[in-house]
C-alpha cells in the first residue's frame, strides 16, 4: 500500500459519489434482456476462477454501442440495481467530452479522488493520480461506472486491483487488451419498447389512433432511443 491511500473506507457515500443521473425516479424502457444478462455475468466464474486462481482485479462489464443507443442509461440502470452490493458506493466518471475528445486523465482521476474525499497533490501527473485512485479503491468495495471510454487504456489506468469491486464500462467498441471483459453489445430496442418510449413524447392517444404510423417510426429510427 502506497502513501496516498487516504482514509479507510467509511459508510456508503451519497451525492457525487453515486452514479450521476442514475435516479430511481426516472423511467427506463426496454433492455430487460440485456440487463438480466449483465447481472448474470457477475455471478459467472471468471477465467482466473476457472483456472483455480484468485482474480487480481475488478471484473469489467462492457456495454458497447453507438451514441444514442441508450448505453449510458442501461449502465446507470445496472448500477442502480447492483448498488446495494457495493457498500462503499457507486463512482461515476465520464472519459469523453460532449464533442468526443478524451477527457484528460489527470482531470478524470482528480474528479474521482475528490468524490472519495482524498486530496490530490497540486501538479501531480497522470501516473501519480491514477495510482492514487487504484490504491484508494484497493481497500473499498465500490462499483465504478466508466462512461464514454474511448479506448482500453483509459479504463485500464483506473481499473481497481481489487476483485471486490466491479467496473461497468461504456464504450463504442471493444476494450481490447483488458482480459476477461464481459461484453454486451446494444442494437436497436425491440418494437414494443420503442413504441412505449415514443408514447412518452407523443401521448398515448396519437399512438392508439394510428398504431401503424408509430410502428413505422420505430422501424425507421432503427429502435435507437436518441432517434425516437
mmCIF file of C-alpha atoms in Angstrom:
data_model
loop_
_atom_site.group_PDB
_atom_site.id
_atom_site.type_symbol
_atom_site.label_atom_id
_atom_site.label_comp_id
_atom_site.label_asym_id
_atom_site.label_seq_id
_atom_site.Cartn_x
_atom_site.Cartn_y
_atom_site.Cartn_z
ATOM 1 C CA UNK A 1 0.000 0.000 0.000
ATOM 2 C CA UNK A 2 1.486 3.351 -1.014
ATOM 3 C CA UNK A 3 1.411 6.649 0.852
ATOM 4 C CA UNK A 4 -1.621 8.005 -0.987
ATOM 5 C CA UNK A 5 -4.292 5.510 0.076
ATOM 6 C CA UNK A 6 -6.183 8.101 2.104
ATOM 7 C CA UNK A 7 -8.658 7.365 4.874
ATOM 8 C CA UNK A 8 -10.063 3.932 5.472
ATOM 9 C CA UNK A 9 -13.344 3.269 3.729
ATOM 10 C CA UNK A 10 -16.365 4.618 5.514
ATOM 11 C CA UNK A 11 -20.065 4.037 5.029
ATOM 12 C CA UNK A 12 -21.719 4.295 1.641
ATOM 13 C CA UNK A 13 -21.417 7.799 0.272
ATOM 14 C CA UNK A 14 -24.223 9.702 -1.389
ATOM 15 C CA UNK A 15 -24.446 12.544 -3.866
ATOM 16 C CA UNK A 16 -21.385 12.925 -6.078
ATOM 17 C CA UNK A 17 -20.018 9.509 -5.186
ATOM 18 C CA UNK A 18 -23.052 7.821 -6.658
ATOM 19 C CA UNK A 19 -23.687 7.423 -10.360
ATOM 20 C CA UNK A 20 -24.692 10.767 -11.835
ATOM 21 C CA UNK A 21 -28.119 10.633 -13.464
ATOM 22 C CA UNK A 22 -28.970 7.136 -12.216
ATOM 23 C CA UNK A 23 -32.141 8.148 -10.410
ATOM 24 C CA UNK A 24 -34.728 5.541 -9.458
ATOM 25 C CA UNK A 25 -37.471 8.072 -10.152
ATOM 26 C CA UNK A 26 -36.699 8.027 -13.886
ATOM 27 C CA UNK A 27 -38.415 5.775 -16.402
ATOM 28 C CA UNK A 28 -36.372 3.065 -18.099
ATOM 29 C CA UNK A 29 -37.681 1.382 -21.241
ATOM 30 C CA UNK A 30 -36.685 -1.959 -22.710
ATOM 31 C CA UNK A 31 -33.263 -3.589 -22.451
ATOM 32 C CA UNK A 32 -34.562 -6.034 -19.844
ATOM 33 C CA UNK A 33 -32.894 -8.945 -21.628
ATOM 34 C CA UNK A 34 -29.555 -7.121 -21.685
ATOM 35 C CA UNK A 35 -29.939 -6.058 -18.058
ATOM 36 C CA UNK A 36 -30.609 -9.635 -16.990
ATOM 37 C CA UNK A 37 -27.590 -10.900 -18.956
ATOM 38 C CA UNK A 38 -25.289 -8.310 -17.378
ATOM 39 C CA UNK A 39 -26.406 -9.225 -13.861
ATOM 40 C CA UNK A 40 -25.910 -12.915 -14.663
ATOM 41 C CA UNK A 41 -22.371 -12.204 -15.892
ATOM 42 C CA UNK A 42 -21.388 -11.030 -12.411
ATOM 43 C CA UNK A 43 -22.269 -14.431 -10.983
ATOM 44 C CA UNK A 44 -20.443 -16.331 -13.715
ATOM 45 C CA UNK A 45 -16.954 -17.560 -12.871
ATOM 46 C CA UNK A 46 -14.139 -15.592 -14.484
ATOM 47 C CA UNK A 47 -11.117 -17.034 -16.253
ATOM 48 C CA UNK A 48 -8.952 -16.802 -13.123
ATOM 49 C CA UNK A 49 -11.516 -18.652 -11.010
ATOM 50 C CA UNK A 50 -11.842 -21.378 -13.625
ATOM 51 C CA UNK A 51 -8.045 -21.727 -13.602
ATOM 52 C CA UNK A 52 -8.024 -22.010 -9.806
ATOM 53 C CA UNK A 53 -6.550 -18.545 -9.210
ATOM 54 C CA UNK A 54 -7.899 -15.600 -7.262
ATOM 55 C CA UNK A 55 -8.857 -12.771 -9.598
ATOM 56 C CA UNK A 56 -6.287 -9.956 -9.204
ATOM 57 C CA UNK A 57 -8.530 -7.148 -10.428
ATOM 58 C CA UNK A 58 -12.110 -5.974 -10.592
ATOM 59 C CA UNK A 59 -14.395 -7.632 -13.104
ATOM 60 C CA UNK A 60 -15.251 -5.481 -16.112
ATOM 61 C CA UNK A 61 -18.696 -5.489 -17.710
ATOM 62 C CA UNK A 62 -18.709 -3.681 -21.054
ATOM 63 C CA UNK A 63 -21.799 -2.060 -22.555
ATOM 64 C CA UNK A 64 -20.879 -1.333 -26.163
ATOM 65 C CA UNK A 65 -22.988 0.617 -28.610
ATOM 66 C CA UNK A 66 -23.221 3.708 -30.742
ATOM 67 C CA UNK A 67 -24.033 7.055 -29.121
ATOM 68 C CA UNK A 68 -27.809 7.316 -28.868
ATOM 69 C CA UNK A 69 -28.307 3.580 -28.324
ATOM 70 C CA UNK A 70 -29.181 4.040 -24.663
ATOM 71 C CA UNK A 71 -25.873 2.577 -23.497
ATOM 72 C CA UNK A 72 -25.362 5.111 -20.674
ATOM 73 C CA UNK A 73 -28.960 4.736 -19.475
ATOM 74 C CA UNK A 74 -28.509 0.956 -19.341
ATOM 75 C CA UNK A 75 -25.264 1.332 -17.382
ATOM 76 C CA UNK A 76 -26.954 3.650 -14.895
ATOM 77 C CA UNK A 77 -29.889 1.277 -14.516
ATOM 78 C CA UNK A 78 -27.474 -1.597 -13.887
ATOM 79 C CA UNK A 79 -25.656 0.493 -11.277
ATOM 80 C CA UNK A 80 -28.956 1.199 -9.516
ATOM 81 C CA UNK A 81 -29.844 -2.477 -9.495
ATOM 82 C CA UNK A 82 -26.465 -3.531 -8.097
ATOM 83 C CA UNK A 83 -25.809 -0.604 -5.766
ATOM 84 C CA UNK A 84 -26.634 -2.452 -2.550
ATOM 85 C CA UNK A 85 -23.866 -4.979 -3.259
ATOM 86 C CA UNK A 86 -21.222 -2.258 -3.027
ATOM 87 C CA UNK A 87 -21.386 -0.658 0.439
ATOM 88 C CA UNK A 88 -18.721 1.972 -0.330
ATOM 89 C CA UNK A 89 -20.846 3.427 -3.092
ATOM 90 C CA UNK A 90 -21.036 3.988 -6.824
ATOM 91 C CA UNK A 91 -18.476 6.190 -8.552
ATOM 92 C CA UNK A 92 -19.165 7.678 -11.974
ATOM 93 C CA UNK A 93 -16.506 9.075 -14.288
ATOM 94 C CA UNK A 94 -17.002 10.258 -17.872
ATOM 95 C CA UNK A 95 -13.969 9.874 -20.127
ATOM 96 C CA UNK A 96 -15.137 11.789 -23.224
ATOM 97 C CA UNK A 97 -16.170 15.394 -23.712
ATOM 98 C CA UNK A 98 -19.511 16.091 -25.473
ATOM 99 C CA UNK A 99 -17.596 16.671 -28.717
ATOM 100 C CA UNK A 100 -15.924 13.258 -28.448
ATOM 101 C CA UNK A 101 -12.485 14.424 -27.303
ATOM 102 C CA UNK A 102 -10.982 12.305 -24.484
ATOM 103 C CA UNK A 103 -11.149 13.838 -21.021
ATOM 104 C CA UNK A 104 -7.573 14.421 -19.752
ATOM 105 C CA UNK A 105 -6.701 11.551 -17.428
ATOM 106 C CA UNK A 106 -5.474 13.849 -14.661
ATOM 107 C CA UNK A 107 -8.867 15.594 -14.716
ATOM 108 C CA UNK A 108 -10.752 12.282 -14.519
ATOM 109 C CA UNK A 109 -8.548 10.996 -11.693
ATOM 110 C CA UNK A 110 -8.839 14.219 -9.687
ATOM 111 C CA UNK A 111 -12.610 14.039 -10.001
ATOM 112 C CA UNK A 112 -12.660 10.512 -8.589
ATOM 113 C CA UNK A 113 -10.292 11.410 -5.751
ATOM 114 C CA UNK A 114 -12.495 14.374 -4.887
ATOM 115 C CA UNK A 115 -15.548 12.108 -4.693
ATOM 116 C CA UNK A 116 -13.548 9.779 -2.444
ATOM 117 C CA UNK A 117 -12.639 12.800 -0.282
ATOM 118 C CA UNK A 118 -8.933 12.340 -0.921
ATOM 119 C CA UNK A 119 -6.815 15.419 -1.594
ATOM 120 C CA UNK A 120 -4.798 15.250 -4.810
ATOM 121 C CA UNK A 121 -1.351 16.902 -4.814
ATOM 122 C CA UNK A 122 -1.099 20.081 -6.916
ATOM 123 C CA UNK A 123 0.979 19.494 -10.006
ATOM 124 C CA UNK A 124 0.721 15.694 -9.848
ATOM 125 C CA UNK A 125 0.761 13.932 -13.217
ATOM 126 C CA UNK A 126 -1.398 11.206 -14.719
ATOM 127 C CA UNK A 127 0.644 8.298 -13.337
ATOM 128 C CA UNK A 128 0.632 9.525 -9.738
ATOM 129 C CA UNK A 129 -3.045 10.456 -9.769
ATOM 130 C CA UNK A 130 -4.279 7.219 -11.342
ATOM 131 C CA UNK A 131 -2.124 5.253 -8.894
ATOM 132 C CA UNK A 132 -3.805 7.129 -6.053
ATOM 133 C CA UNK A 133 -7.208 6.157 -7.444
ATOM 134 C CA UNK A 134 -6.239 2.481 -7.696
ATOM 135 C CA UNK A 135 -4.781 2.498 -4.173
ATOM 136 C CA UNK A 136 -7.936 4.072 -2.774
ATOM 137 C CA UNK A 137 -10.176 1.528 -4.494
ATOM 138 C CA UNK A 138 -7.989 -1.374 -3.339
ATOM 139 C CA UNK A 139 -9.440 -1.001 0.182
ATOM 140 C CA UNK A 140 -13.019 -0.247 -0.835
ATOM 141 C CA UNK A 141 -15.892 -2.198 -2.312
ATOM 142 C CA UNK A 142 -17.290 0.088 -4.997
ATOM 143 C CA UNK A 143 -18.976 -0.029 -8.366
ATOM 144 C CA UNK A 144 -17.055 2.155 -10.819
ATOM 145 C CA UNK A 145 -19.130 3.321 -13.786
ATOM 146 C CA UNK A 146 -16.781 4.422 -16.574
ATOM 147 C CA UNK A 147 -18.855 6.223 -19.199
ATOM 148 C CA UNK A 148 -17.868 7.114 -22.773
ATOM 149 C CA UNK A 149 -14.465 5.417 -22.688
ATOM 150 C CA UNK A 150 -12.586 5.947 -25.936
ATOM 151 C CA UNK A 151 -10.193 3.008 -25.570
ATOM 152 C CA UNK A 152 -8.997 0.240 -23.266
ATOM 153 C CA UNK A 153 -6.033 2.236 -21.954
ATOM 154 C CA UNK A 154 -8.311 4.818 -20.334
ATOM 155 C CA UNK A 155 -10.192 2.099 -18.448
ATOM 156 C CA UNK A 156 -7.055 0.136 -17.573
ATOM 157 C CA UNK A 157 -5.469 3.149 -15.850
ATOM 158 C CA UNK A 158 -8.403 3.328 -13.411
ATOM 159 C CA UNK A 159 -9.108 -0.399 -13.044
ATOM 160 C CA UNK A 160 -9.157 -1.349 -9.329
ATOM 161 C CA UNK A 161 -6.681 -4.026 -8.246
ATOM 162 C CA UNK A 162 -9.469 -5.450 -6.139
ATOM 163 C CA UNK A 163 -11.811 -8.315 -7.116
ATOM 164 C CA UNK A 164 -14.410 -6.998 -4.651
ATOM 165 C CA UNK A 165 -15.017 -4.016 -6.939
ATOM 166 C CA UNK A 166 -16.950 -4.013 -10.206
ATOM 167 C CA UNK A 167 -16.320 -1.847 -13.259
ATOM 168 C CA UNK A 168 -19.170 -1.099 -15.664
ATOM 169 C CA UNK A 169 -17.624 0.435 -18.780
ATOM 170 C CA UNK A 170 -19.492 2.160 -21.605
ATOM 171 C CA UNK A 171 -17.786 2.424 -24.977
ATOM 172 C CA UNK A 172 -18.492 2.411 -28.686
ATOM 173 C CA UNK A 173 -16.299 -0.618 -29.348
ATOM 174 C CA UNK A 174 -14.391 -3.430 -27.622
ATOM 175 C CA UNK A 175 -11.828 -2.884 -24.870
ATOM 176 C CA UNK A 176 -9.079 -4.913 -26.498
ATOM 177 C CA UNK A 177 -6.224 -5.644 -24.113
ATOM 178 C CA UNK A 178 -8.208 -5.929 -20.881
ATOM 179 C CA UNK A 179 -8.610 -9.630 -20.045
ATOM 180 C CA UNK A 180 -11.914 -11.317 -19.255
ATOM 181 C CA UNK A 181 -14.149 -8.393 -20.238
ATOM 182 C CA UNK A 182 -17.828 -9.377 -20.359
ATOM 183 C CA UNK A 183 -19.342 -7.535 -23.362
ATOM 184 C CA UNK A 184 -22.954 -6.588 -24.015
ATOM 185 C CA UNK A 185 -23.423 -5.049 -27.468
ATOM 186 C CA UNK A 186 -26.528 -2.928 -27.994
ATOM 187 C CA UNK A 187 -28.538 -2.754 -31.182
ATOM 188 C CA UNK A 188 -31.969 -1.177 -31.541
ATOM 189 C CA UNK A 189 -34.742 -1.603 -28.987
ATOM 190 C CA UNK A 190 -37.467 -4.127 -29.702
ATOM 191 C CA UNK A 191 -40.660 -2.752 -31.275
ATOM 192 C CA UNK A 192 -42.730 -2.834 -28.077
ATOM 193 C CA UNK A 193 -40.171 -0.901 -26.031
ATOM 194 C CA UNK A 194 -39.551 1.542 -28.888
ATOM 195 C CA UNK A 195 -43.257 2.381 -29.126
ATOM 196 C CA UNK A 196 -43.503 2.746 -25.336
ATOM 197 C CA UNK A 197 -40.666 5.260 -25.469
ATOM 198 C CA UNK A 198 -42.270 7.085 -28.393
ATOM 199 C CA UNK A 199 -45.524 7.295 -26.427
ATOM 200 C CA UNK A 200 -43.829 9.333 -23.700
ATOM 201 C CA UNK A 201 -43.282 12.096 -26.275
ATOM 202 C CA UNK A 202 -46.466 11.865 -28.348
ATOM 203 C CA UNK A 203 -49.005 10.802 -25.744
ATOM 204 C CA UNK A 204 -50.997 7.575 -25.871
ATOM 205 C CA UNK A 205 -53.905 8.984 -27.916
ATOM 206 C CA UNK A 206 -51.841 9.531 -31.065
ATOM 207 C CA UNK A 207 -50.368 6.031 -30.811
ATOM 208 C CA UNK A 208 -53.833 4.498 -30.341
ATOM 209 C CA UNK A 209 -55.296 6.427 -33.278
ATOM 210 C CA UNK A 210 -52.513 5.444 -35.683
ATOM 211 C CA UNK A 211 -50.544 2.443 -34.387
ATOM 212 C CA UNK A 212 -49.179 1.643 -37.849
ATOM 213 C CA UNK A 213 -47.550 5.075 -38.068
ATOM 214 C CA UNK A 214 -45.968 4.506 -34.663
ATOM 215 C CA UNK A 215 -44.600 1.150 -35.787
ATOM 216 C CA UNK A 216 -43.247 2.742 -38.969
ATOM 217 C CA UNK A 217 -41.489 5.487 -36.994
ATOM 218 C CA UNK A 218 -39.961 2.947 -34.617
ATOM 219 C CA UNK A 219 -38.713 0.915 -37.580
ATOM 220 C CA UNK A 220 -37.398 3.989 -39.411
ATOM 221 C CA UNK A 221 -35.448 5.002 -36.301
ATOM 222 C CA UNK A 222 -33.972 1.526 -36.007
ATOM 223 C CA UNK A 223 -35.185 1.315 -32.427
ATOM 224 C CA UNK A 224 -32.476 3.790 -31.377
ATOM 225 C CA UNK A 225 -33.634 5.733 -28.292
ATOM 226 C CA UNK A 226 -31.995 9.023 -29.310
ATOM 227 C CA UNK A 227 -33.616 8.911 -32.748
ATOM 228 C CA UNK A 228 -37.027 8.141 -31.256
#
